[in-house]
Coordinates of C-alpha atoms in Angstrom, one line a residue:
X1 CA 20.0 44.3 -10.9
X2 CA 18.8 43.3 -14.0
X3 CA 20.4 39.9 -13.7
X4 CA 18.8 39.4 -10.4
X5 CA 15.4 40.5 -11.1
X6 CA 15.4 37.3 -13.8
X7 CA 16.3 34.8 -11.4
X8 CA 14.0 31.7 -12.0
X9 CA 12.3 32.7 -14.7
X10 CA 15.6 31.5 -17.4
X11 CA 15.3 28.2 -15.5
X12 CA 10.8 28.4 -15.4
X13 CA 10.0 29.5 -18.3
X14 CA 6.6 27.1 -19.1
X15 CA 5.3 28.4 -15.9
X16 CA 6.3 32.0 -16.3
X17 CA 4.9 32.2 -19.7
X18 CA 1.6 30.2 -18.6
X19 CA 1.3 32.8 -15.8
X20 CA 0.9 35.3 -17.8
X21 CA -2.0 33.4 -20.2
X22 CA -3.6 32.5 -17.1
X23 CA -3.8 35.7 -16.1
X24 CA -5.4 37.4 -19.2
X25 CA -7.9 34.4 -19.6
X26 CA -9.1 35.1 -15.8
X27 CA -9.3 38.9 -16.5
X28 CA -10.7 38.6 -19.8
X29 CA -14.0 40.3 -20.4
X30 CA -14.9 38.8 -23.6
X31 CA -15.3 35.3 -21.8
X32 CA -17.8 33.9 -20.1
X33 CA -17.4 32.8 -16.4
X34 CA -17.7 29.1 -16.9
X35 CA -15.0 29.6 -20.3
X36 CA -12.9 31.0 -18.0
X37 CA -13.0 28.8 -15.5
X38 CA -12.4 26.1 -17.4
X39 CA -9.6 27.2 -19.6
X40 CA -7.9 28.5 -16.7
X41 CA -8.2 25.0 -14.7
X42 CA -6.1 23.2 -18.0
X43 CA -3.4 26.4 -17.3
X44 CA -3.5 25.7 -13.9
X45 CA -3.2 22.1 -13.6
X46 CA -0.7 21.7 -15.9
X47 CA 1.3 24.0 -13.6
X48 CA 0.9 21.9 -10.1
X49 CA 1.3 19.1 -11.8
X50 CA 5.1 20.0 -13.4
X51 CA 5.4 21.1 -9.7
X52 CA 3.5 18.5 -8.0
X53 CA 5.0 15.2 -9.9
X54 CA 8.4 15.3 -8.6
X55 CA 7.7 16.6 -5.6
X56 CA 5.3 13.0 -5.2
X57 CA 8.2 11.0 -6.0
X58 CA 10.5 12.6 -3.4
X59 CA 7.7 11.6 -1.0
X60 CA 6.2 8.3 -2.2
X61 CA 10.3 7.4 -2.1
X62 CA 10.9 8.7 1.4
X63 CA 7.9 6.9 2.2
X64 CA 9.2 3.6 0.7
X65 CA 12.2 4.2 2.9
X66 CA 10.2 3.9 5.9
X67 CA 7.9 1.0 4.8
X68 CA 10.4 -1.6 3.5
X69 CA 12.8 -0.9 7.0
X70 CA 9.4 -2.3 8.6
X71 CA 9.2 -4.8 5.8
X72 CA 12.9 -5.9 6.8
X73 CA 11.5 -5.9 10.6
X74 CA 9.0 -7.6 9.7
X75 CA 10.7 -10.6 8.0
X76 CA 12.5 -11.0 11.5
X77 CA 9.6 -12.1 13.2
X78 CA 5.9 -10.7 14.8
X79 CA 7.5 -9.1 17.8
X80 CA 9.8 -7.2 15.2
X81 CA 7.6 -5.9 13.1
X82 CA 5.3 -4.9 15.7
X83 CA 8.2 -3.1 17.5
X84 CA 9.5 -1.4 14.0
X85 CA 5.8 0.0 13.7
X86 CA 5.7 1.3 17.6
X87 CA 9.5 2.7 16.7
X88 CA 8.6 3.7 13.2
X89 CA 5.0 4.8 13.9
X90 CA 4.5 5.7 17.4
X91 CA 7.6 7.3 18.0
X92 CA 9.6 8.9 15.2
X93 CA 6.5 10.2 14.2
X94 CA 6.7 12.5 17.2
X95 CA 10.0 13.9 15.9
X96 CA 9.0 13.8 11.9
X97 CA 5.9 15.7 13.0
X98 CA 7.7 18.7 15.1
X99 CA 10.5 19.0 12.7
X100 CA 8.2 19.4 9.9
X101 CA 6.1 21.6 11.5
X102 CA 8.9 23.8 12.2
X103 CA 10.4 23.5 9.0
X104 CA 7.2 24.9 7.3
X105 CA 8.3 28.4 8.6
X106 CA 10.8 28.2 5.9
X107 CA 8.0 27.1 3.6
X108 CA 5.9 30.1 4.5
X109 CA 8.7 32.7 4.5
X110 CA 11.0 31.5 1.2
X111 CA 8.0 30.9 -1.3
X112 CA 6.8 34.6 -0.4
X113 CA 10.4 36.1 -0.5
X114 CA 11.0 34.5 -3.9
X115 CA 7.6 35.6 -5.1
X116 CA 8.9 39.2 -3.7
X117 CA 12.2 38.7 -5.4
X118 CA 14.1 38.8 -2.0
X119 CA 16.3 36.1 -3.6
X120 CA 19.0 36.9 -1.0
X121 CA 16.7 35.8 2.2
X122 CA 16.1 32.4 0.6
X123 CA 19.7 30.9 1.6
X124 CA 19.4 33.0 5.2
X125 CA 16.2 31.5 6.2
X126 CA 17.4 27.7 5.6
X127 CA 20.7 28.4 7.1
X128 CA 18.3 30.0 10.3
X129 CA 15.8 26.8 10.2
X130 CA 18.6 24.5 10.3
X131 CA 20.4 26.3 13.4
X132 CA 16.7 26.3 15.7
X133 CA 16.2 22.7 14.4
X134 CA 19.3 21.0 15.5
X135 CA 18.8 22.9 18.5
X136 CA 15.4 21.2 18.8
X137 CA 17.1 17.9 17.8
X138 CA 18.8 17.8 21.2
X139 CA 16.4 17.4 23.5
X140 CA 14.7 14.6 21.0
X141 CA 17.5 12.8 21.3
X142 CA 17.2 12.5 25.0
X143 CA 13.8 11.6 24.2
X144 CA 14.8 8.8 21.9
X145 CA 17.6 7.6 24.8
X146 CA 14.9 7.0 27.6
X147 CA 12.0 5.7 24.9
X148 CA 12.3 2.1 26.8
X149 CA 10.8 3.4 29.8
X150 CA 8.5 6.0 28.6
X151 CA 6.7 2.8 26.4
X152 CA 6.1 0.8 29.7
X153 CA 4.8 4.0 31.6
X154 CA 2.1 4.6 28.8
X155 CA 1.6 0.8 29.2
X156 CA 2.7 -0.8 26.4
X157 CA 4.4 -4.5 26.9
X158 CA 7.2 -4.9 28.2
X159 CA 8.5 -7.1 25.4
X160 CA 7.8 -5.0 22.4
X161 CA 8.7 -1.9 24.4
X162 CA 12.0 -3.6 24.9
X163 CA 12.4 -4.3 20.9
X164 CA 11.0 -1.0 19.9
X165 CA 13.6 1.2 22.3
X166 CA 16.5 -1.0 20.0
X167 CA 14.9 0.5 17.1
X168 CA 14.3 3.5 18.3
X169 CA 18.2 4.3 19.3
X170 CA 19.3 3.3 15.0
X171 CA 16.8 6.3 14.9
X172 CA 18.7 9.2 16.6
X173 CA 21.1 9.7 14.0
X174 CA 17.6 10.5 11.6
X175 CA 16.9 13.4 14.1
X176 CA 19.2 15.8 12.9
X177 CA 19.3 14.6 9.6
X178 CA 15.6 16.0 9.9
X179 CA 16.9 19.2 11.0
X180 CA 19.1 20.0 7.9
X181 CA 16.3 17.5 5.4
X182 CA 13.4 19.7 5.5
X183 CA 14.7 23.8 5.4
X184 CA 16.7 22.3 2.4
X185 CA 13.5 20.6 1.0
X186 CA 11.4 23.8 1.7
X187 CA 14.5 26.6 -0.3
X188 CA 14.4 24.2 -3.3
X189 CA 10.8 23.8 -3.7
X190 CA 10.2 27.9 -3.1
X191 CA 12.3 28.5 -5.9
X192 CA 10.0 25.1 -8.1
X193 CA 13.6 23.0 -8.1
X194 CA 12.0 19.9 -7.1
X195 CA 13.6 17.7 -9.8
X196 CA 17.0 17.1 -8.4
X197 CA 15.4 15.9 -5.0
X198 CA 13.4 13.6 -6.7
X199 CA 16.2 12.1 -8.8
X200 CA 18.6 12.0 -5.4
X201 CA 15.9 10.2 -3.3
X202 CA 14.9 7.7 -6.0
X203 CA 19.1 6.9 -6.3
X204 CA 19.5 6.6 -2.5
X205 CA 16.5 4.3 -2.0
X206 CA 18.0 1.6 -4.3
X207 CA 21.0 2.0 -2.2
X208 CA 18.9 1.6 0.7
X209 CA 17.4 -1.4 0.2
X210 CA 20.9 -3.1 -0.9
X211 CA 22.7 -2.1 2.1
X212 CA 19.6 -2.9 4.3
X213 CA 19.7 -6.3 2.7
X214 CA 23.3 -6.6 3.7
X215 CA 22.7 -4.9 7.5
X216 CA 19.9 -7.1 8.5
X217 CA 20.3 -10.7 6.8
X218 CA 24.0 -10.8 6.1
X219 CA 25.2 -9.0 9.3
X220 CA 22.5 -10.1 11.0
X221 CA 22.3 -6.4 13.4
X222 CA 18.5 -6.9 13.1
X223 CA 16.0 -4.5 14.4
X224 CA 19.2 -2.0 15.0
X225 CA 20.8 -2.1 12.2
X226 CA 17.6 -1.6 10.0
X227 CA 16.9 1.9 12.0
X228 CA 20.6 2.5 11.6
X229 CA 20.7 2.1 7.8
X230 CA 17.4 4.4 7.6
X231 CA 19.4 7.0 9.5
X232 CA 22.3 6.7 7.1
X233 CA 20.2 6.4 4.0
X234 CA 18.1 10.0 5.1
X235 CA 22.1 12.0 5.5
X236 CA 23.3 10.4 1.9
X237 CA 19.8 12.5 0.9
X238 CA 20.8 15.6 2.9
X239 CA 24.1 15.7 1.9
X240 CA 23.3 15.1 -1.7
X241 CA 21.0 17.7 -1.8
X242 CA 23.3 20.4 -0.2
X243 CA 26.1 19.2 -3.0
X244 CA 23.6 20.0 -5.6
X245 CA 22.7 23.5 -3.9
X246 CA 26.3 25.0 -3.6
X247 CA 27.2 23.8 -7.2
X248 CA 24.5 24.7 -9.3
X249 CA 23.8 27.8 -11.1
X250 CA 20.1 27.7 -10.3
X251 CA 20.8 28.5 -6.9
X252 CA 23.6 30.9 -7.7
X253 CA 21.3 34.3 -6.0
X254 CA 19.6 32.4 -3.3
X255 CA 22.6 30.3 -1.9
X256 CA 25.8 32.7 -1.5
X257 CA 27.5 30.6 1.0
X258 CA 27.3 30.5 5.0
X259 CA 26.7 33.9 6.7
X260 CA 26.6 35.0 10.3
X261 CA 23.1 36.5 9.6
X262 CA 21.5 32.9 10.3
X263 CA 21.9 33.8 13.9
X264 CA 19.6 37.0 13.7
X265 CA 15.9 37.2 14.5
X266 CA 15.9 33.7 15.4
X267 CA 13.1 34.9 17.9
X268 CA 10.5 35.9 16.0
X269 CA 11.6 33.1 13.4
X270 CA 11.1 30.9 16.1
X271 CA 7.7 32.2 16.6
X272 CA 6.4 31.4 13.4
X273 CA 8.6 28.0 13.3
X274 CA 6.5 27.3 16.8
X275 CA 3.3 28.0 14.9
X276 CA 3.9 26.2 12.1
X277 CA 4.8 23.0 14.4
X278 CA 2.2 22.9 16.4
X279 CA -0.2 22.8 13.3
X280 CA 1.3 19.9 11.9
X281 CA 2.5 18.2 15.0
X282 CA -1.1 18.2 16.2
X283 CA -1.6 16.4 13.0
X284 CA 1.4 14.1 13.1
X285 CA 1.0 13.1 16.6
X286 CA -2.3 11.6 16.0
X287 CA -1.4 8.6 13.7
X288 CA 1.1 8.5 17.1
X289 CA -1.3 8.7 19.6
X290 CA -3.9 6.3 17.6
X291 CA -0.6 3.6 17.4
X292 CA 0.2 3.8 20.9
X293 CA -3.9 3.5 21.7
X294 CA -3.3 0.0 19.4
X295 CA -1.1 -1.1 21.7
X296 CA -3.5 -1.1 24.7
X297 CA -6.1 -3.7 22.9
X298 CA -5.8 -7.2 23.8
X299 CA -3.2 -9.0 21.6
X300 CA -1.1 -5.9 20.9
X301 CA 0.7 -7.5 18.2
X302 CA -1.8 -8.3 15.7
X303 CA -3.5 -4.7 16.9
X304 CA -0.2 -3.4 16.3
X305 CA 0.4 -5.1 12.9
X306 CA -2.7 -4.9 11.3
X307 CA -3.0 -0.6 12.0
X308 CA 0.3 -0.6 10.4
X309 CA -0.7 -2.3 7.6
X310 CA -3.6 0.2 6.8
X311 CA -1.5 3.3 7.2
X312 CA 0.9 2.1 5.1
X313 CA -1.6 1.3 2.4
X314 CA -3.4 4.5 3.0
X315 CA 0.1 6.0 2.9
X316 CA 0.8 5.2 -0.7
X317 CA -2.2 7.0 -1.6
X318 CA -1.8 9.8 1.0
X319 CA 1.8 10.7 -0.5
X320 CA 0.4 11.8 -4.1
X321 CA -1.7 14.4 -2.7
X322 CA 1.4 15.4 -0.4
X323 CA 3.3 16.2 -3.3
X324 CA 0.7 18.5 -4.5
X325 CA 0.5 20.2 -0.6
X326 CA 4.0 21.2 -2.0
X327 CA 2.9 22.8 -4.9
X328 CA 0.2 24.6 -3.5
X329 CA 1.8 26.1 -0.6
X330 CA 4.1 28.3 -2.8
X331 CA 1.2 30.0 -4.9
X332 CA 2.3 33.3 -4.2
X333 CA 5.3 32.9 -6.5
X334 CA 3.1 33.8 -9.4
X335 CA 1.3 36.2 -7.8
X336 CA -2.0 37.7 -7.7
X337 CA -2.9 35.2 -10.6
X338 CA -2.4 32.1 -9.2
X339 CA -3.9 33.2 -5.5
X340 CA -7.2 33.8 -7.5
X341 CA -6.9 30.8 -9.6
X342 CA -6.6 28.5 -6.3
X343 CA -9.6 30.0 -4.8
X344 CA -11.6 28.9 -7.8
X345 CA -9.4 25.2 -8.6
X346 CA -9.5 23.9 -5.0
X347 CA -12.7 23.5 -4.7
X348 CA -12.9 21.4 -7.6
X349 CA -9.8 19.3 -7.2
X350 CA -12.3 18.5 -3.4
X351 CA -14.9 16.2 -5.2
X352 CA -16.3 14.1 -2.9
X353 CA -14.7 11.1 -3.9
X354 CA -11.0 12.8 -3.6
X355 CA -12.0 14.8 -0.3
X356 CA -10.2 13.2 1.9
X357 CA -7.1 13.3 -0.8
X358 CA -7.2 17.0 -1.1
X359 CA -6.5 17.6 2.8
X360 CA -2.8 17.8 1.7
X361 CA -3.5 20.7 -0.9
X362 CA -5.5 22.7 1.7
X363 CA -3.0 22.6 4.1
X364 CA -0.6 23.6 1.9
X365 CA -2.6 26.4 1.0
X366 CA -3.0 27.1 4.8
X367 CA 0.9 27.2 5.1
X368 CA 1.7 29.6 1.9
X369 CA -1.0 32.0 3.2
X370 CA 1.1 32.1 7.0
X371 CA -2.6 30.4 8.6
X372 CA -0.3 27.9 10.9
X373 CA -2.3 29.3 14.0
X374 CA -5.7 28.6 12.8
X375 CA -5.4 25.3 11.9
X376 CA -4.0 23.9 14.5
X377 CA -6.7 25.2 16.5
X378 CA -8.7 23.2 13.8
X379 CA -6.4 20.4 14.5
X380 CA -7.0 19.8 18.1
X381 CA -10.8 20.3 17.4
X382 CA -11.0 17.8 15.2
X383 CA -8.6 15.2 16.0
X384 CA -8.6 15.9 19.7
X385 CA -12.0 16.4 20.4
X386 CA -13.9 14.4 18.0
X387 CA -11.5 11.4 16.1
X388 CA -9.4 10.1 19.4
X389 CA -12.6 9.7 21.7
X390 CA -14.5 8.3 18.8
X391 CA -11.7 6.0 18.0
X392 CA -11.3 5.5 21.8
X393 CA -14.8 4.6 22.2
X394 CA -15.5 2.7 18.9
X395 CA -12.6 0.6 19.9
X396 CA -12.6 -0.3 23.7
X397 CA -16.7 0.0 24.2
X398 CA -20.2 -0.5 22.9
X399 CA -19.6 -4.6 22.9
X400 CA -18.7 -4.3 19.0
X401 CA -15.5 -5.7 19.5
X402 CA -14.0 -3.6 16.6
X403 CA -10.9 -2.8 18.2
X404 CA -8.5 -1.4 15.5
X405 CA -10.9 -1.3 13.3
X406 CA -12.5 1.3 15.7
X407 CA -9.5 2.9 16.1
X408 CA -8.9 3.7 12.5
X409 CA -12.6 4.3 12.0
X410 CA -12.4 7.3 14.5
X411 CA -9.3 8.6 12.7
X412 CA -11.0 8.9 9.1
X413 CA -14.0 10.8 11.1
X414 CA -11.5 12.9 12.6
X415 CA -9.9 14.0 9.5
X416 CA -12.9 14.3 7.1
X417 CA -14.4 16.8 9.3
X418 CA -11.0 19.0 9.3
X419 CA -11.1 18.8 5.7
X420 CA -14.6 19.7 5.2
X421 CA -13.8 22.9 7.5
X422 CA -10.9 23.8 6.0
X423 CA -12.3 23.4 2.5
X424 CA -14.7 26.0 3.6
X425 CA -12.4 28.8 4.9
X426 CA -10.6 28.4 1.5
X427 CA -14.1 28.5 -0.3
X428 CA -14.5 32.0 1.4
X429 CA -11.1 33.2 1.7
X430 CA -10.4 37.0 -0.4
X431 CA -7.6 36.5 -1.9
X432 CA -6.4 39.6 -2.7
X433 CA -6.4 40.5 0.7
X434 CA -3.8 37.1 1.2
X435 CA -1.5 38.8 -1.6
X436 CA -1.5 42.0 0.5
X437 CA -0.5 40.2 3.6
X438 CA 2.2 38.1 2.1
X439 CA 3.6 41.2 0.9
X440 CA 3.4 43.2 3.9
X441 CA 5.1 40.4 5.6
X442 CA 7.8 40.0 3.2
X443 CA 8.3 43.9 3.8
X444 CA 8.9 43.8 7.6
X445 CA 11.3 40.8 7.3
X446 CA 13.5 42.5 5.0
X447 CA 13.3 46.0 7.2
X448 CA 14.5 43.8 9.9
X449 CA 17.3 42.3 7.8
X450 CA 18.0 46.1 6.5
X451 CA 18.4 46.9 10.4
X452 CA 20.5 44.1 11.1
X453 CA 22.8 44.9 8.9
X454 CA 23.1 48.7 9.9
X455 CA 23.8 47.5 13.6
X456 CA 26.5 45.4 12.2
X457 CA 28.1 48.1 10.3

């Protein structure tokens, strides 16, 4: 037991030792408030950022992977690229948004069991993820099969509807690699192993753009072969990353090989893995919804193209603060300590200037504390209610003629008014009531597990 209880920390032991500093400094009574503060936000800092800087390099790369398959589109022709954004954009968003969603269950669940040193749980949680999001990968699929159609229903044209469904069917393979990507993603990060992901993504995106080279301009497969290497590129990742958990020592107590348990309390996990989607599938769905707007306004095309061009660009900068959402949605892992010293950094780290660059850290704060419910009742309040009509109206009325750029207008109002809410509940939040719930939660997970296992014996 002794071995166990020291998981992590033999591979951690900067943030371990750093925990503990920060929390005498917080609980010292010999310094002032403001000392404390501020010595405690150099502890702290230091800490996301040796989480938070690989973790933006796994993104900023899968990111890349995205963007220069468009770039290759693009090089095709107008009517490519346009169709690669609709395909790319409007519709595997959709999928990226709901497996994602789902996947954060894991996120919730294996950054509180390893805080709670349920190291066991880790591997069974994945392994129950994966199962209820290939499951959900089917019906995608389907989705994916009939996305010609379903494009000239909504009303987009013909032409690129026609192009976009070809890239769209390179994209079906991607599904389920999404399935097996993101519980993997979500185990390694609980346990702050975000270094090996980083290194594998950066290796397979160099492969990527070779092959894709080879796939669109020497082959000359076009539109479907560029989807197709992007579904390739995202299982070398998966599979990579599922090599390095089964060798390596660091995963030795939470990965003990495939177990029949996966396919317990898959209800109530896919309760929370429902929750958890529809928070961020409220969000992912609507860039979608704002894309597919686009492609109503008159020359579709250039709507089309230039929307695509200032999410990508907003992109580069939105996937820094993603990588810190990872960090700060497994802040129970240190405890008390670090659930106090978030209540006090995040409000910093929100200067106006960075505002809209510290959504990503509140919601992952949002999806370590288990609040998947409440913000996607935020969600659909503010992006629903307030940034699709005003992007609606800003770009189709008033005789501005703004189009897109009323589209995207309503989007940033949209989203600076979630962050501005959110920013308050974490303002106000008592944290040491958070640490109690996580723990609680933990508890009845593992008495379920306990039962399980009595039933089986």
């Amino acid at each position: 037991m002794a071995d166990v209880s020291s998981v992590g920390r033999s591979d951690s032991r900067e943030p371990s030792f750093s925990g503990g500093r920060l929390e005498s400094i917080l609980n010292s009574s010999t310094l002032s408030h403001p000392r404390r503060l501020f010595l405690a936000s150099g502890i702290e800092s230091r800490l996301l950022l040796n989480l938070a800087a690989p973790a933006v390099v796994v993104y900023m790369v899968n990111y890349v992977m995205s963007m220069s398959t468009q770039i290759f589109s693009g090089h095709l022709g107008n009517l490519e690229l346009a169709a690669a954004s609709l395909g790319n954009t409007g519709i595997q968003v959709f999928a990226y948004g709901l497996m994602l969603g789902m996947g954060s269950a894991v996120e919730t669940l294996c950054g509180q069991a390893y805080g709670a040193q349920k190291y066991d749980m880790l591997g069974i949680y994945m392994q129950r993820s994966v199962v209820l999001l290939m499951a959900t990968g089917v019906p995608l699929a389907v989705i994916y099969a009939f996305s010609r159609p379903l494009l000239i229903l909504i009303g987009q044209s013909p032409d690129i509807a026609a192009a976009a469904s070809l890239f769209v069917y390179g994209l079906i393979p991607q599904i389920f690699a999404y399935s097996a990507n993101f519980p993997i993603q979500k185990f390694l990060q609980a346990q702050s192993i975000v270094a090996p992901s980083a290194y594998i993504s950066t290796a397979t995106i160099v492969l990527h753009l070779f092959l894709s080279w080879i796939v669109v301009y020497v082959l000359g497969l076009g539109l479907l072969g560029a989807s197709l290497m992007l579904s390739v590129s995202w299982w070398i990742v998966v599979v990579a990353q599922f090599v390095y958990i089964a060798t390596s020592r660091r995963c030795r107590h939470t990965w003990t090989g495939f177990s029949m348990r996966a396919f317990g309390g898959l209800p109530e996990f896919l309760k929370l893995s429902t929750a958890s989607a529809v928070m961020l599938c409220l969000e992912s769905w609507y860039f979608q919804v704002l894309v597919l707007i686009a492609g109503l306004l008159e020359n579709p095309e250039i709507a089309l193209d230039s929307l695509s061009v200032c999410m990508t660009i907003s992109g580069w900068v939105f996937m820094i603060s993603v990588g810190f959402n990872a960090a700060a949605s497994y802040i129970f892992t240190e405890g008390e300590t670090v659930a106090n010293a978030v209540s006090e950094l995040t409000p910093i780290s929100a200067s106006p200037s960075s505002l809209m660059e510290s959504k990503p850290v509140l919601t992952g704060v949002a999806v370590g504390c288990g609040w998947q419910a409440f913000v996607a009742y935020v969600n659909v309040g503010c992006y629903y209610f307030v940034g699709i009509p005003a992007g609606v109206l800003l770009g189709f009325n008033f005789g501005l003629g703004l189009g897109a750029k009323g589209i995207w207008t309503g989007m940033i109002g949209g989203t600076f008014i979630q962050t501005l809410i959110l920013l308050w509940v974490t303002i106000r939040t008592d944290w040491d009531k958070e640490v109690e719930n996580a723990q609680k939660r933990i508890d009845t997970w593992d008495d379920k597990k306990k039962s399980l296992l009595a039933n089986q014996g």
